Amino acid sequence: MAQPSPAEEALQKAIDSNASKEELKAAMEKVRQERKQKQEALHAAQEELRKVLTLRQEAIALQMGLIE
């Protein structure tokens, strides 16, 4: 399993310390933003990969879950 990001660690700390609603909401938003950025970066990388693959290679990559 991957190491938690700083935002995920901050959220866990907020949960463990019974942080206020505002602190929890802020920590949750940071995690959501970070995940959205990672998802966008993954999508862009998949598109770049797709550009250099043959149709057969793309089909194999899709089957393996490397691209969507």
Short mmCIF file of the N, C-alpha and C atoms (twelve columns), coordinates in Angstrom:
data_MODEL
# 
_entry.id   MODEL 
# 
loop_
_atom_site.group_PDB 
_atom_site.id 
_atom_site.type_symbol 
_atom_site.label_atom_id 
_atom_site.label_alt_id 
_atom_site.label_comp_id 
_atom_site.label_asym_id 
_atom_site.label_seq_id 
_atom_site.Cartn_x 
_atom_site.Cartn_y 
_atom_site.Cartn_z 
_atom_site.pdbx_PDB_model_num 
ATOM 1   N N  . MET A 1  0.846   -1.189 0.000   1 
ATOM 2   C CA . MET A 1  0.000   0.000  0.000   1 
ATOM 3   C C  . MET A 1  0.885   1.245  0.000   1 
ATOM 4   N N  . ALA A 2  0.444   2.254  -0.697  1 
ATOM 5   C CA . ALA A 2  1.214   3.491  -0.826  1 
ATOM 6   C C  . ALA A 2  1.228   4.274  0.486   1 
ATOM 7   N N  . GLN A 3  2.260   5.064  0.631   1 
ATOM 8   C CA . GLN A 3  2.367   5.939  1.801   1 
ATOM 9   C C  . GLN A 3  1.272   7.002  1.729   1 
ATOM 10  N N  . PRO A 4  0.666   7.346  2.855   1 
ATOM 11  C CA . PRO A 4  -0.337  8.413  2.835   1 
ATOM 12  C C  . PRO A 4  0.323   9.756  2.529   1 
ATOM 13  N N  . SER A 5  -0.412  10.578 1.835   1 
ATOM 14  C CA . SER A 5  0.082   11.915 1.513   1 
ATOM 15  C C  . SER A 5  0.021   12.789 2.764   1 
ATOM 16  N N  . PRO A 6  0.691   13.941 2.734   1 
ATOM 17  C CA . PRO A 6  0.591   14.858 3.878   1 
ATOM 18  C C  . PRO A 6  -0.861  15.258 4.177   1 
ATOM 19  N N  . ALA A 7  -1.657  15.444 3.132   1 
ATOM 20  C CA . ALA A 7  -3.060  15.808 3.348   1 
ATOM 21  C C  . ALA A 7  -3.818  14.668 4.015   1 
ATOM 22  N N  . GLU A 8  -3.538  13.436 3.606   1 
ATOM 23  C CA . GLU A 8  -4.195  12.287 4.226   1 
ATOM 24  C C  . GLU A 8  -3.742  12.107 5.673   1 
ATOM 25  N N  . GLU A 9  -2.466  12.347 5.926   1 
ATOM 26  C CA . GLU A 9  -1.966  12.271 7.302   1 
ATOM 27  C C  . GLU A 9  -2.614  13.344 8.175   1 
ATOM 28  N N  . ALA A 10 -2.779  14.539 7.620   1 
ATOM 29  C CA . ALA A 10 -3.419  15.624 8.369   1 
ATOM 30  C C  . ALA A 10 -4.874  15.281 8.671   1 
ATOM 31  N N  . LEU A 11 -5.550  14.664 7.720   1 
ATOM 32  C CA . LEU A 11 -6.932  14.252 7.949   1 
ATOM 33  C C  . LEU A 11 -6.991  13.196 9.046   1 
ATOM 34  N N  . GLN A 12 -6.096  12.220 9.000   1 
ATOM 35  C CA . GLN A 12 -6.078  11.179 10.033  1 
ATOM 36  C C  . GLN A 12 -5.818  11.788 11.407  1 
ATOM 37  N N  . LYS A 13 -4.903  12.741 11.461  1 
ATOM 38  C CA . LYS A 13 -4.604  13.414 12.730  1 
ATOM 39  C C  . LYS A 13 -5.837  14.166 13.234  1 
ATOM 40  N N  . ALA A 14 -6.549  14.820 12.320  1 
ATOM 41  C CA . ALA A 14 -7.762  15.549 12.700  1 
ATOM 42  C C  . ALA A 14 -8.819  14.587 13.231  1 
ATOM 43  N N  . ILE A 15 -8.948  13.436 12.595  1 
ATOM 44  C CA . ILE A 15 -9.911  12.429 13.055  1 
ATOM 45  C C  . ILE A 15 -9.520  11.924 14.439  1 
ATOM 46  N N  . ASP A 16 -8.242  11.569 14.591  1 
ATOM 47  C CA . ASP A 16 -7.759  11.009 15.856  1 
ATOM 48  C C  . ASP A 16 -7.861  11.989 17.019  1 
ATOM 49  N N  . SER A 17 -7.725  13.278 16.723  1 
ATOM 50  C CA . SER A 17 -7.739  14.282 17.792  1 
ATOM 51  C C  . SER A 17 -9.118  14.889 18.023  1 
ATOM 52  N N  . ASN A 18 -10.138 14.295 17.412  1 
ATOM 53  C CA . ASN A 18 -11.503 14.818 17.544  1 
ATOM 54  C C  . ASN A 18 -11.557 16.305 17.218  1 
ATOM 55  N N  . ALA A 19 -11.007 16.667 16.077  1 
ATOM 56  C CA . ALA A 19 -10.964 18.061 15.645  1 
ATOM 57  C C  . ALA A 19 -12.372 18.614 15.456  1 
ATOM 58  N N  . SER A 20 -12.450 19.924 15.402  1 
ATOM 59  C CA . SER A 20 -13.741 20.588 15.203  1 
ATOM 60  C C  . SER A 20 -14.275 20.281 13.805  1 
ATOM 61  N N  . LYS A 21 -15.553 20.560 13.625  1 
ATOM 62  C CA . LYS A 21 -16.175 20.345 12.317  1 
ATOM 63  C C  . LYS A 21 -15.454 21.131 11.230  1 
ATOM 64  N N  . GLU A 22 -15.076 22.360 11.550  1 
ATOM 65  C CA . GLU A 22 -14.404 23.210 10.570  1 
ATOM 66  C C  . GLU A 22 -13.050 22.628 10.170  1 
ATOM 67  N N  . GLU A 23 -12.315 22.135 11.168  1 
ATOM 68  C CA . GLU A 23 -11.000 21.536 10.886  1 
ATOM 69  C C  . GLU A 23 -11.145 20.257 10.065  1 
ATOM 70  N N  . LEU A 24 -12.144 19.452 10.401  1 
ATOM 71  C CA . LEU A 24 -12.388 18.232 9.634   1 
ATOM 72  C C  . LEU A 24 -12.772 18.559 8.198   1 
ATOM 73  N N  . LYS A 25 -13.663 19.527 8.030   1 
ATOM 74  C CA . LYS A 25 -14.082 19.916 6.684   1 
ATOM 75  C C  . LYS A 25 -12.903 20.420 5.864   1 
ATOM 76  N N  . ALA A 26 -12.041 21.215 6.477   1 
ATOM 77  C CA . ALA A 26 -10.873 21.749 5.773   1 
ATOM 78  C C  . ALA A 26 -9.918  20.623 5.387   1 
ATOM 79  N N  . ALA A 27 -9.685  19.698 6.298   1 
ATOM 80  C CA . ALA A 27 -8.790  18.573 6.013   1 
ATOM 81  C C  . ALA A 27 -9.372  17.680 4.924   1 
ATOM 82  N N  . MET A 28 -10.679 17.461 4.978   1 
ATOM 83  C CA . MET A 28 -11.340 16.648 3.957   1 
ATOM 84  C C  . MET A 28 -11.245 17.310 2.589   1 
ATOM 85  N N  . GLU A 29 -11.423 18.601 2.540   1 
ATOM 86  C CA . GLU A 29 -11.354 19.326 1.269   1 
ATOM 87  C C  . GLU A 29 -9.956  19.229 0.664   1 
ATOM 88  N N  . LYS A 30 -8.932  19.310 1.500   1 
ATOM 89  C CA . LYS A 30 -7.557  19.188 0.998   1 
ATOM 90  C C  . LYS A 30 -7.319  17.812 0.387   1 
ATOM 91  N N  . VAL A 31 -7.821  16.777 1.054   1 
ATOM 92  C CA . VAL A 31 -7.672  15.421 0.515   1 
ATOM 93  C C  . VAL A 31 -8.424  15.306 -0.805  1 
ATOM 94  N N  . ARG A 32 -9.632  15.839 -0.856  1 
ATOM 95  C CA . ARG A 32 -10.419 15.774 -2.100  1 
ATOM 96  C C  . ARG A 32 -9.718  16.504 -3.244  1 
ATOM 97  N N  . GLN A 33 -9.183  17.686 -2.958  1 
ATOM 98  C CA . GLN A 33 -8.473  18.442 -3.990  1 
ATOM 99  C C  . GLN A 33 -7.247  17.681 -4.476  1 
ATOM 100 N N  . GLU A 34 -6.510  17.113 -3.541  1 
ATOM 101 C CA . GLU A 34 -5.312  16.354 -3.897  1 
ATOM 102 C C  . GLU A 34 -5.670  15.146 -4.764  1 
ATOM 103 N N  . ARG A 35 -6.709  14.440 -4.390  1 
ATOM 104 C CA . ARG A 35 -7.133  13.267 -5.166  1 
ATOM 105 C C  . ARG A 35 -7.607  13.672 -6.556  1 
ATOM 106 N N  . LYS A 36 -8.306  14.798 -6.639  1 
ATOM 107 C CA . LYS A 36 -8.767  15.279 -7.942  1 
ATOM 108 C C  . LYS A 36 -7.572  15.613 -8.830  1 
ATOM 109 N N  . GLN A 37 -6.565  16.270 -8.269  1 
ATOM 110 C CA . GLN A 37 -5.366  16.604 -9.041  1 
ATOM 111 C C  . GLN A 37 -4.650  15.345 -9.513  1 
ATOM 112 N N  . LYS A 38 -4.555  14.356 -8.648  1 
ATOM 113 C CA . LYS A 38 -3.906  13.098 -9.022  1 
ATOM 114 C C  . LYS A 38 -4.689  12.394 -10.125 1 
ATOM 115 N N  . GLN A 39 -6.005  12.420 -10.038 1 
ATOM 116 C CA . GLN A 39 -6.847  11.785 -11.050 1 
ATOM 117 C C  . GLN A 39 -6.685  12.492 -12.392 1 
ATOM 118 N N  . GLU A 40 -6.629  13.820 -12.371 1 
ATOM 119 C CA . GLU A 40 -6.434  14.580 -13.605 1 
ATOM 120 C C  . GLU A 40 -5.066  14.294 -14.215 1 
ATOM 121 N N  . ALA A 41 -4.041  14.185 -13.380 1 
ATOM 122 C CA . ALA A 41 -2.695  13.871 -13.867 1 
ATOM 123 C C  . ALA A 41 -2.655  12.464 -14.460 1 
ATOM 124 N N  . LEU A 42 -3.334  11.526 -13.822 1 
ATOM 125 C CA . LEU A 42 -3.390  10.160 -14.335 1 
ATOM 126 C C  . LEU A 42 -4.085  10.133 -15.688 1 
ATOM 127 N N  . HIS A 43 -5.193  10.837 -15.804 1 
ATOM 128 C CA . HIS A 43 -5.933  10.882 -17.068 1 
ATOM 129 C C  . HIS A 43 -5.056  11.468 -18.178 1 
ATOM 130 N N  . ALA A 44 -4.337  12.537 -17.880 1 
ATOM 131 C CA . ALA A 44 -3.453  13.155 -18.873 1 
ATOM 132 C C  . ALA A 44 -2.348  12.185 -19.287 1 
ATOM 133 N N  . ALA A 45 -1.788  11.470 -18.328 1 
ATOM 134 C CA . ALA A 45 -0.733  10.500 -18.638 1 
ATOM 135 C C  . ALA A 45 -1.278  9.358  -19.489 1 
ATOM 136 N N  . GLN A 46 -2.487  8.921  -19.197 1 
ATOM 137 C CA . GLN A 46 -3.107  7.863  -19.997 1 
ATOM 138 C C  . GLN A 46 -3.342  8.334  -21.428 1 
ATOM 139 N N  . GLU A 47 -3.755  9.578  -21.596 1 
ATOM 140 C CA . GLU A 47 -3.966  10.123 -22.938 1 
ATOM 141 C C  . GLU A 47 -2.652  10.196 -23.707 1 
ATOM 142 N N  . GLU A 48 -1.581  10.600 -23.036 1 
ATOM 143 C CA . GLU A 48 -0.262  10.652 -23.680 1 
ATOM 144 C C  . GLU A 48 0.183   9.252  -24.091 1 
ATOM 145 N N  . LEU A 49 -0.035  8.288  -23.235 1 
ATOM 146 C CA . LEU A 49 0.321   6.911  -23.554 1 
ATOM 147 C C  . LEU A 49 -0.482  6.412  -24.745 1 
ATOM 148 N N  . ARG A 50 -1.763  6.705  -24.743 1 
ATOM 149 C CA . ARG A 50 -2.647  6.252  -25.818 1 
ATOM 150 C C  . ARG A 50 -2.164  6.759  -27.177 1 
ATOM 151 N N  . LYS A 51 -1.572  7.946  -27.217 1 
ATOM 152 C CA . LYS A 51 -1.108  8.539  -28.477 1 
ATOM 153 C C  . LYS A 51 0.008   7.730  -29.131 1 
ATOM 154 N N  . VAL A 52 0.789   7.002  -28.340 1 
ATOM 155 C CA . VAL A 52 1.934   6.275  -28.897 1 
ATOM 156 C C  . VAL A 52 1.672   4.773  -29.030 1 
ATOM 157 N N  . LEU A 53 0.509   4.318  -28.638 1 
ATOM 158 C CA . LEU A 53 0.189   2.899  -28.728 1 
ATOM 159 C C  . LEU A 53 -0.495  2.566  -30.046 1 
ATOM 160 N N  . THR A 54 -0.227  1.369  -30.548 1 
ATOM 161 C CA . THR A 54 -1.010  0.870  -31.673 1 
ATOM 162 C C  . THR A 54 -2.382  0.496  -31.128 1 
ATOM 163 N N  . LEU A 55 -3.315  0.228  -32.015 1 
ATOM 164 C CA . LEU A 55 -4.652  -0.147 -31.577 1 
ATOM 165 C C  . LEU A 55 -4.601  -1.436 -30.750 1 
ATOM 166 N N  . ARG A 56 -3.782  -2.386 -31.170 1 
ATOM 167 C CA . ARG A 56 -3.639  -3.650 -30.431 1 
ATOM 168 C C  . ARG A 56 -3.041  -3.395 -29.047 1 
ATOM 169 N N  . GLN A 57 -2.008  -2.580 -28.978 1 
ATOM 170 C CA . GLN A 57 -1.390  -2.263 -27.689 1 
ATOM 171 C C  . GLN A 57 -2.383  -1.543 -26.777 1 
ATOM 172 N N  . GLU A 58 -3.173  -0.657 -27.360 1 
ATOM 173 C CA . GLU A 58 -4.181  0.054  -26.573 1 
ATOM 174 C C  . GLU A 58 -5.205  -0.922 -26.007 1 
ATOM 175 N N  . ALA A 59 -5.619  -1.891 -26.826 1 
ATOM 176 C CA . ALA A 59 -6.583  -2.894 -26.362 1 
ATOM 177 C C  . ALA A 59 -6.005  -3.699 -25.204 1 
ATOM 178 N N  . ILE A 60 -4.735  -4.073 -25.312 1 
ATOM 179 C CA . ILE A 60 -4.084  -4.832 -24.239 1 
ATOM 180 C C  . ILE A 60 -3.977  -3.976 -22.979 1 
ATOM 181 N N  . ALA A 61 -3.571  -2.721 -23.136 1 
ATOM 182 C CA . ALA A 61 -3.453  -1.817 -21.990 1 
ATOM 183 C C  . ALA A 61 -4.806  -1.610 -21.313 1 
ATOM 184 N N  . LEU A 62 -5.855  -1.506 -22.111 1 
ATOM 185 C CA . LEU A 62 -7.201  -1.356 -21.561 1 
ATOM 186 C C  . LEU A 62 -7.593  -2.601 -20.777 1 
ATOM 187 N N  . GLN A 63 -7.320  -3.761 -21.351 1 
ATOM 188 C CA . GLN A 63 -7.657  -5.015 -20.689 1 
ATOM 189 C C  . GLN A 63 -6.902  -5.170 -19.369 1 
ATOM 190 N N  . MET A 64 -5.661  -4.689 -19.335 1 
ATOM 191 C CA . MET A 64 -4.840  -4.798 -18.126 1 
ATOM 192 C C  . MET A 64 -5.174  -3.723 -17.093 1 
ATOM 193 N N  . GLY A 65 -6.009  -2.759 -17.463 1 
ATOM 194 C CA . GLY A 65 -6.374  -1.694 -16.539 1 
ATOM 195 C C  . GLY A 65 -5.370  -0.559 -16.483 1 
ATOM 196 N N  . LEU A 66 -4.460  -0.502 -17.465 1 
ATOM 197 C CA . LEU A 66 -3.460  0.565  -17.488 1 
ATOM 198 C C  . LEU A 66 -4.035  1.878  -17.994 1 
ATOM 199 N N  . ILE A 67 -5.052  1.787  -18.835 1 
ATOM 200 C CA . ILE A 67 -5.734  2.976  -19.346 1 
ATOM 201 C C  . ILE A 67 -7.231  2.758  -19.228 1 
ATOM 202 N N  . GLU A 68 -7.948  3.841  -19.332 1 
ATOM 203 C CA . GLU A 68 -9.413  3.752  -19.280 1 
ATOM 204 C C  . GLU A 68 -9.983  3.993  -20.647 1 
# 
